């Protein structure tokens, strides 16, 4: 059997669980990560957008990484590396390597958005801070910085440890452009939940997923069916999953996904300010989607 490539498979963008007092729940974090790995995930991606990384202090981020590395042993922990400053992102990248992480997902800087010259300088500094393999994270909707295929190719040509791109523009044409542009050593990863089938069809080899936090077995099976060319079976499962997967695409995607976790008994809906809990109407909407999914739960193989 052919061995999976470096970033091939399902990589949960793990949510950060909080206790009632607002501190990180490290015990649940460990159990939750192990549960998703047992379902067939390839590695864990903490501290990203879904992980509320921009609300965590630097010491909290390092503590999350140490907890996950300890909990998962040899399984890859690939944290999101984001900061208001380049120096802060470099420090976090180096702390991740010191903690035993096996890769990095590098974000553009929070808040400040400028031209490619400045963005490239930031990305290059973080990429060069360690020798760990790097996933470039392109999410223009969230971060107002759009790494064009030519920009990504430029970084990949200049930095040998750039090994993948998480593409979250939600533009399937961008996915196909990247698939045609990227060198062989740089993998393409789907970064939005409701573009999985289309992304794999275009050539994506990995999925950094959100609803996997509540439905890991279904997520892994969907990915495996798509990658294996079992298109009818994949399409059937995708249709069942899509109402939930679409929760990953709005402004309140963190609250919505955490609410799904709470509904299926796999976590708390608690978020950290400035995010607020969902309104009662929003909670009822999520409960309806979960009930609908439960009533038509597919048989998994």
CSV table of C-alpha atoms in Angstrom, one decimal:
chain,number,residue,atom,x,y,z
A,1,UNK,CA,0.0,0.0,0.0
A,2,UNK,CA,1.3,3.5,-0.9
A,3,UNK,CA,2.2,5.5,2.2
A,4,UNK,CA,0.2,8.8,2.6
A,5,UNK,CA,2.0,12.0,1.7
A,6,UNK,CA,2.9,14.5,4.5
A,7,UNK,CA,-0.4,16.3,4.6
A,8,UNK,CA,-2.7,13.8,3.1
A,9,UNK,CA,-5.9,13.0,5.0
A,10,UNK,CA,-8.2,14.7,7.5
A,11,UNK,CA,-6.7,17.1,9.9
A,12,UNK,CA,-9.2,18.5,12.5
A,13,UNK,CA,-9.0,22.2,13.1
A,14,UNK,CA,-9.6,21.5,16.8
A,15,UNK,CA,-11.7,23.8,18.9
A,16,UNK,CA,-10.3,25.2,22.1
A,17,UNK,CA,-12.4,24.0,25.1
A,18,UNK,CA,-13.0,26.4,28.0
A,19,UNK,CA,-14.0,25.8,31.5
A,20,UNK,CA,-16.8,27.8,33.3
A,21,UNK,CA,-14.2,30.3,34.5
A,22,UNK,CA,-12.9,30.9,31.0
A,23,UNK,CA,-9.6,29.0,31.3
A,24,UNK,CA,-8.6,26.3,28.8
A,25,UNK,CA,-9.9,22.8,29.7
A,26,UNK,CA,-6.7,20.8,29.1
A,27,UNK,CA,-8.2,17.5,30.2
A,28,UNK,CA,-11.0,17.7,27.7
A,29,UNK,CA,-8.6,19.0,25.0
A,30,UNK,CA,-6.5,15.8,25.4
A,31,UNK,CA,-9.5,13.5,25.3
A,32,UNK,CA,-11.1,15.2,22.4
A,33,UNK,CA,-8.0,15.1,20.3
A,34,UNK,CA,-7.4,11.4,21.0
A,35,UNK,CA,-11.1,10.7,20.1
A,36,UNK,CA,-10.7,12.3,16.7
A,37,UNK,CA,-7.4,10.5,16.0
A,38,UNK,CA,-9.0,7.1,16.9
A,39,UNK,CA,-11.6,7.9,14.2
A,40,UNK,CA,-8.9,8.0,11.5
A,41,UNK,CA,-7.7,11.6,11.5
A,42,UNK,CA,-4.0,12.1,10.4
A,43,UNK,CA,-3.1,14.9,12.8
A,44,UNK,CA,-4.5,17.9,14.8
A,45,UNK,CA,-4.4,21.6,13.9
A,46,UNK,CA,-4.9,23.8,17.0
A,47,UNK,CA,-4.8,27.6,17.4
A,48,UNK,CA,-6.4,28.4,14.0
A,49,UNK,CA,-9.5,30.4,13.3
A,50,UNK,CA,-11.8,27.7,14.7
A,51,UNK,CA,-9.4,27.3,17.7
A,52,UNK,CA,-10.0,30.9,18.7
A,53,UNK,CA,-6.2,31.4,18.5
A,54,UNK,CA,-6.6,35.2,18.3
A,55,UNK,CA,-8.2,35.3,21.8
A,56,UNK,CA,-5.5,33.2,23.5
A,57,UNK,CA,-2.5,34.6,25.3
A,58,UNK,CA,1.0,33.5,24.2
A,59,UNK,CA,1.4,31.4,27.3
A,60,UNK,CA,-2.0,29.7,26.8
A,61,UNK,CA,-1.0,28.8,23.2
A,62,UNK,CA,2.2,27.2,24.3
A,63,UNK,CA,0.3,25.3,27.0
A,64,UNK,CA,-2.2,24.0,24.5
A,65,UNK,CA,0.6,22.7,22.2
A,66,UNK,CA,2.3,20.9,25.1
A,67,UNK,CA,-0.9,19.3,26.1
A,68,UNK,CA,-1.6,18.0,22.6
A,69,UNK,CA,1.9,16.8,21.9
A,70,UNK,CA,1.8,14.9,25.2
A,71,UNK,CA,-1.6,13.5,24.5
A,72,UNK,CA,-0.9,12.4,20.9
A,73,UNK,CA,2.6,11.0,21.0
A,74,UNK,CA,3.9,10.6,17.5
A,75,UNK,CA,0.8,12.0,15.8
A,76,UNK,CA,1.4,15.3,14.1
A,77,UNK,CA,0.4,18.5,15.9
A,78,UNK,CA,0.4,21.4,13.4
A,79,UNK,CA,-0.5,24.7,15.1
A,80,UNK,CA,-1.8,27.8,13.5
A,81,UNK,CA,0.9,30.5,13.8
A,82,UNK,CA,-0.8,33.9,13.9
A,83,UNK,CA,0.1,37.1,15.7
A,84,UNK,CA,-0.4,40.9,15.6
A,85,UNK,CA,3.4,41.2,15.0
A,86,UNK,CA,6.0,39.3,13.0
A,87,UNK,CA,8.2,39.0,16.1
A,88,UNK,CA,5.2,37.4,18.0
A,89,UNK,CA,4.6,34.9,15.2
A,90,UNK,CA,8.3,34.0,15.0
A,91,UNK,CA,8.3,33.4,18.8
A,92,UNK,CA,5.2,31.2,18.6
A,93,UNK,CA,6.7,29.2,15.7
A,94,UNK,CA,9.9,28.6,17.7
A,95,UNK,CA,7.9,27.7,20.8
A,96,UNK,CA,5.9,25.2,18.7
A,97,UNK,CA,9.1,23.5,17.5
A,98,UNK,CA,10.4,23.4,21.1
A,99,UNK,CA,7.1,21.8,22.3
A,100,UNK,CA,7.5,19.0,19.8
A,101,UNK,CA,5.1,20.0,17.1
A,102,UNK,CA,5.7,18.4,13.7
A,103,UNK,CA,4.6,21.3,11.4
A,104,UNK,CA,3.2,24.8,11.3
A,105,UNK,CA,0.2,26.4,9.6
A,106,UNK,CA,1.3,30.0,9.0
A,107,UNK,CA,-1.3,32.8,8.9
A,108,UNK,CA,-0.9,36.3,7.7
A,109,UNK,CA,-0.7,38.9,10.6
A,110,UNK,CA,-3.8,39.7,12.4
A,111,UNK,CA,-5.4,43.2,11.8
A,112,UNK,CA,-2.7,44.8,9.6
A,113,UNK,CA,-3.3,44.3,5.9
A,114,UNK,CA,-1.0,45.7,3.2
A,115,UNK,CA,0.7,44.8,-0.1
A,116,UNK,CA,2.5,41.7,-1.1
A,117,UNK,CA,5.9,43.0,-0.3
A,118,UNK,CA,5.0,43.4,3.4
A,119,UNK,CA,3.0,40.2,3.5
A,120,UNK,CA,5.8,38.3,1.9
A,121,UNK,CA,8.3,39.6,4.4
A,122,UNK,CA,6.1,38.5,7.3
A,123,UNK,CA,5.5,35.1,5.9
A,124,UNK,CA,9.2,34.6,5.0
A,125,UNK,CA,10.3,35.5,8.6
A,126,UNK,CA,7.9,33.0,10.1
A,127,UNK,CA,8.7,30.2,7.6
A,128,UNK,CA,12.4,30.7,8.2
A,129,UNK,CA,12.1,30.7,12.0
A,130,UNK,CA,12.2,26.8,12.1
A,131,UNK,CA,12.9,23.9,9.8
A,132,UNK,CA,9.4,22.5,10.3
A,133,UNK,CA,7.2,21.8,7.3
A,134,UNK,CA,4.8,24.6,6.7
A,135,UNK,CA,1.2,24.9,5.5
A,136,UNK,CA,0.4,28.3,4.1
A,137,UNK,CA,-3.0,29.5,5.2
A,138,UNK,CA,-5.0,31.5,2.7
A,139,UNK,CA,-8.2,32.9,4.1
A,140,UNK,CA,-9.0,36.2,2.5
A,141,UNK,CA,-12.5,36.3,3.9
A,142,UNK,CA,-11.2,36.2,7.5
A,143,UNK,CA,-7.9,38.0,7.2
A,144,UNK,CA,-8.4,40.3,4.2
A,145,UNK,CA,-5.1,39.1,2.8
A,146,UNK,CA,-5.4,37.0,-0.4
A,147,UNK,CA,-2.4,35.0,-1.4
A,148,UNK,CA,-2.7,34.6,-5.1
A,149,UNK,CA,-1.4,31.4,-6.7
A,150,UNK,CA,1.6,33.4,-8.0
A,151,UNK,CA,2.4,34.5,-4.4
A,152,UNK,CA,2.1,31.0,-3.1
A,153,UNK,CA,4.4,29.7,-5.8
A,154,UNK,CA,6.9,32.4,-5.0
A,155,UNK,CA,7.1,31.4,-1.4
A,156,UNK,CA,7.3,27.7,-2.2
A,157,UNK,CA,10.2,28.3,-4.6
A,158,UNK,CA,12.1,30.3,-2.1
A,159,UNK,CA,11.5,28.1,1.0
A,160,UNK,CA,11.9,24.4,0.8
A,161,UNK,CA,9.9,23.7,4.0
A,162,UNK,CA,6.7,25.1,2.4
A,163,UNK,CA,4.9,21.9,1.9
A,164,UNK,CA,1.2,22.6,1.6
A,165,UNK,CA,-1.5,25.3,1.2
A,166,UNK,CA,-4.7,25.5,3.1
A,167,UNK,CA,-7.0,27.2,0.6
A,168,UNK,CA,-10.0,28.8,2.3
A,169,UNK,CA,-11.1,31.4,-0.3
A,170,UNK,CA,-14.2,29.2,-1.0
A,171,UNK,CA,-13.5,29.8,-4.7
A,172,UNK,CA,-13.4,26.5,-6.5
A,173,UNK,CA,-11.6,28.2,-9.4
A,174,UNK,CA,-8.8,29.1,-7.1
A,175,UNK,CA,-8.5,25.5,-6.1
A,176,UNK,CA,-8.2,24.4,-9.7
A,177,UNK,CA,-5.7,27.2,-10.4
A,178,UNK,CA,-3.6,26.1,-7.4
A,179,UNK,CA,-3.8,22.4,-8.4
A,180,UNK,CA,-2.3,23.4,-11.8
A,181,UNK,CA,0.3,25.7,-10.4
A,182,UNK,CA,1.8,24.1,-7.3
A,183,UNK,CA,5.1,22.2,-7.5
A,184,UNK,CA,4.9,18.4,-6.8
A,185,UNK,CA,6.2,18.8,-3.2
A,186,UNK,CA,3.5,21.3,-2.2
A,187,UNK,CA,0.2,19.7,-1.3
A,188,UNK,CA,-3.3,21.3,-1.7
A,189,UNK,CA,-5.6,21.2,1.3
A,190,UNK,CA,-9.3,22.1,1.4
A,191,UNK,CA,-9.9,24.7,4.1
A,192,UNK,CA,-13.7,25.1,4.1
A,193,UNK,CA,-16.0,22.3,5.0
A,194,UNK,CA,-18.6,22.6,2.3
A,195,UNK,CA,-16.1,22.4,-0.6
A,196,UNK,CA,-14.6,19.0,0.2
A,197,UNK,CA,-15.9,17.0,-2.7
A,198,UNK,CA,-15.1,19.7,-5.2
A,199,UNK,CA,-11.7,20.3,-3.8
A,200,UNK,CA,-10.7,16.6,-3.9
A,201,UNK,CA,-12.0,16.4,-7.5
A,202,UNK,CA,-9.7,19.3,-8.3
A,203,UNK,CA,-6.7,17.6,-6.8
A,204,UNK,CA,-6.6,18.3,-3.1
A,205,UNK,CA,-4.9,15.7,-0.9
A,206,UNK,CA,-5.9,17.0,2.5
A,207,UNK,CA,-8.7,18.5,4.5
A,208,UNK,CA,-8.4,20.8,7.5
A,209,UNK,CA,-11.9,20.4,8.7
A,210,UNK,CA,-14.3,21.9,11.3
A,211,UNK,CA,-17.4,19.7,11.7
A,212,UNK,CA,-15.0,16.8,12.3
A,213,UNK,CA,-15.0,18.1,15.9
A,214,UNK,CA,-18.5,16.6,16.2
A,215,UNK,CA,-18.5,14.0,13.4
A,216,UNK,CA,-15.0,12.6,13.0
A,217,UNK,CA,-15.9,9.1,11.6
A,218,UNK,CA,-18.3,10.6,9.0
A,219,UNK,CA,-15.6,13.2,8.0
A,220,UNK,CA,-12.9,10.6,7.6
A,221,UNK,CA,-15.2,8.3,5.6
A,222,UNK,CA,-16.3,11.2,3.3
A,223,UNK,CA,-12.7,12.1,2.6
A,224,UNK,CA,-11.7,8.5,2.0
A,225,UNK,CA,-14.6,7.9,-0.4
A,226,UNK,CA,-13.8,11.1,-2.4
A,227,UNK,CA,-10.0,10.3,-2.5
A,228,UNK,CA,-10.8,6.7,-3.5
A,229,UNK,CA,-12.9,7.7,-6.4
A,230,UNK,CA,-16.1,6.2,-5.0
A,231,UNK,CA,-18.1,9.2,-6.2
A,232,UNK,CA,-21.6,8.0,-5.8
A,233,UNK,CA,-21.0,6.9,-2.2
A,234,UNK,CA,-19.2,10.1,-1.5
A,235,UNK,CA,-22.0,12.2,-3.0
A,236,UNK,CA,-24.6,10.4,-0.9
A,237,UNK,CA,-22.7,11.0,2.3
A,238,UNK,CA,-21.9,14.6,1.3
A,239,UNK,CA,-25.6,15.4,0.8
A,240,UNK,CA,-26.4,14.2,4.3
A,241,UNK,CA,-23.5,16.2,5.7
A,242,UNK,CA,-23.8,19.5,3.8
A,243,UNK,CA,-26.4,21.2,6.0
A,244,UNK,CA,-24.0,20.8,8.9
A,245,UNK,CA,-20.8,21.5,6.9
A,246,UNK,CA,-22.3,24.9,5.8
A,247,UNK,CA,-22.1,26.0,9.4
A,248,UNK,CA,-18.4,26.4,8.8
A,249,UNK,CA,-18.8,29.3,6.4
A,250,UNK,CA,-20.3,32.2,8.4
A,251,UNK,CA,-19.0,34.8,10.9
A,252,UNK,CA,-20.3,32.8,13.9
A,253,UNK,CA,-18.8,29.5,12.7
A,254,UNK,CA,-16.9,29.0,16.0
A,255,UNK,CA,-20.1,29.3,18.0
A,256,UNK,CA,-22.1,27.2,15.6
A,257,UNK,CA,-19.6,24.3,15.5
A,258,UNK,CA,-19.1,24.4,19.3
A,259,UNK,CA,-22.9,24.3,19.6
A,260,UNK,CA,-23.0,21.2,17.4
A,261,UNK,CA,-20.3,19.6,19.6
A,262,UNK,CA,-22.5,20.3,22.7
A,263,UNK,CA,-25.6,18.9,21.0
A,264,UNK,CA,-23.8,15.6,20.3
A,265,UNK,CA,-22.2,15.4,23.7
A,266,UNK,CA,-18.6,16.1,22.5
A,267,UNK,CA,-17.8,19.4,24.2
A,268,UNK,CA,-19.1,22.7,25.5
A,269,UNK,CA,-20.6,25.6,23.5
A,270,UNK,CA,-18.6,28.1,25.6
A,271,UNK,CA,-16.5,30.7,23.6
A,272,UNK,CA,-14.2,33.5,24.7
A,273,UNK,CA,-15.1,37.2,24.2
A,274,UNK,CA,-15.5,39.1,22.0
A,275,UNK,CA,-17.5,36.1,20.8
A,276,UNK,CA,-20.8,35.7,22.7
A,277,UNK,CA,-23.0,32.7,23.0
A,278,UNK,CA,-25.6,32.1,20.3
A,279,UNK,CA,-29.0,33.5,20.7
A,280,UNK,CA,-31.9,31.2,21.6
A,281,UNK,CA,-33.1,31.2,17.9
A,282,UNK,CA,-29.6,30.4,16.7
A,283,UNK,CA,-29.4,27.5,19.2
A,284,UNK,CA,-32.7,26.1,18.0
A,285,UNK,CA,-31.6,26.3,14.4
A,286,UNK,CA,-28.5,24.2,15.2
A,287,UNK,CA,-30.6,21.8,17.3
A,288,UNK,CA,-32.9,21.3,14.3
A,289,UNK,CA,-29.9,20.5,12.0
A,290,UNK,CA,-28.5,18.0,14.4
A,291,UNK,CA,-31.9,16.4,14.9
A,292,UNK,CA,-32.3,16.2,11.1
A,293,UNK,CA,-28.9,14.6,10.7
A,294,UNK,CA,-29.5,12.1,13.5
A,295,UNK,CA,-32.8,11.0,12.0
A,296,UNK,CA,-31.0,10.1,8.7
A,297,UNK,CA,-27.7,9.0,10.1
A,298,UNK,CA,-25.9,7.0,7.4
A,299,UNK,CA,-24.3,3.6,8.0
A,300,UNK,CA,-20.6,3.8,8.1
A,301,UNK,CA,-18.2,1.2,6.9
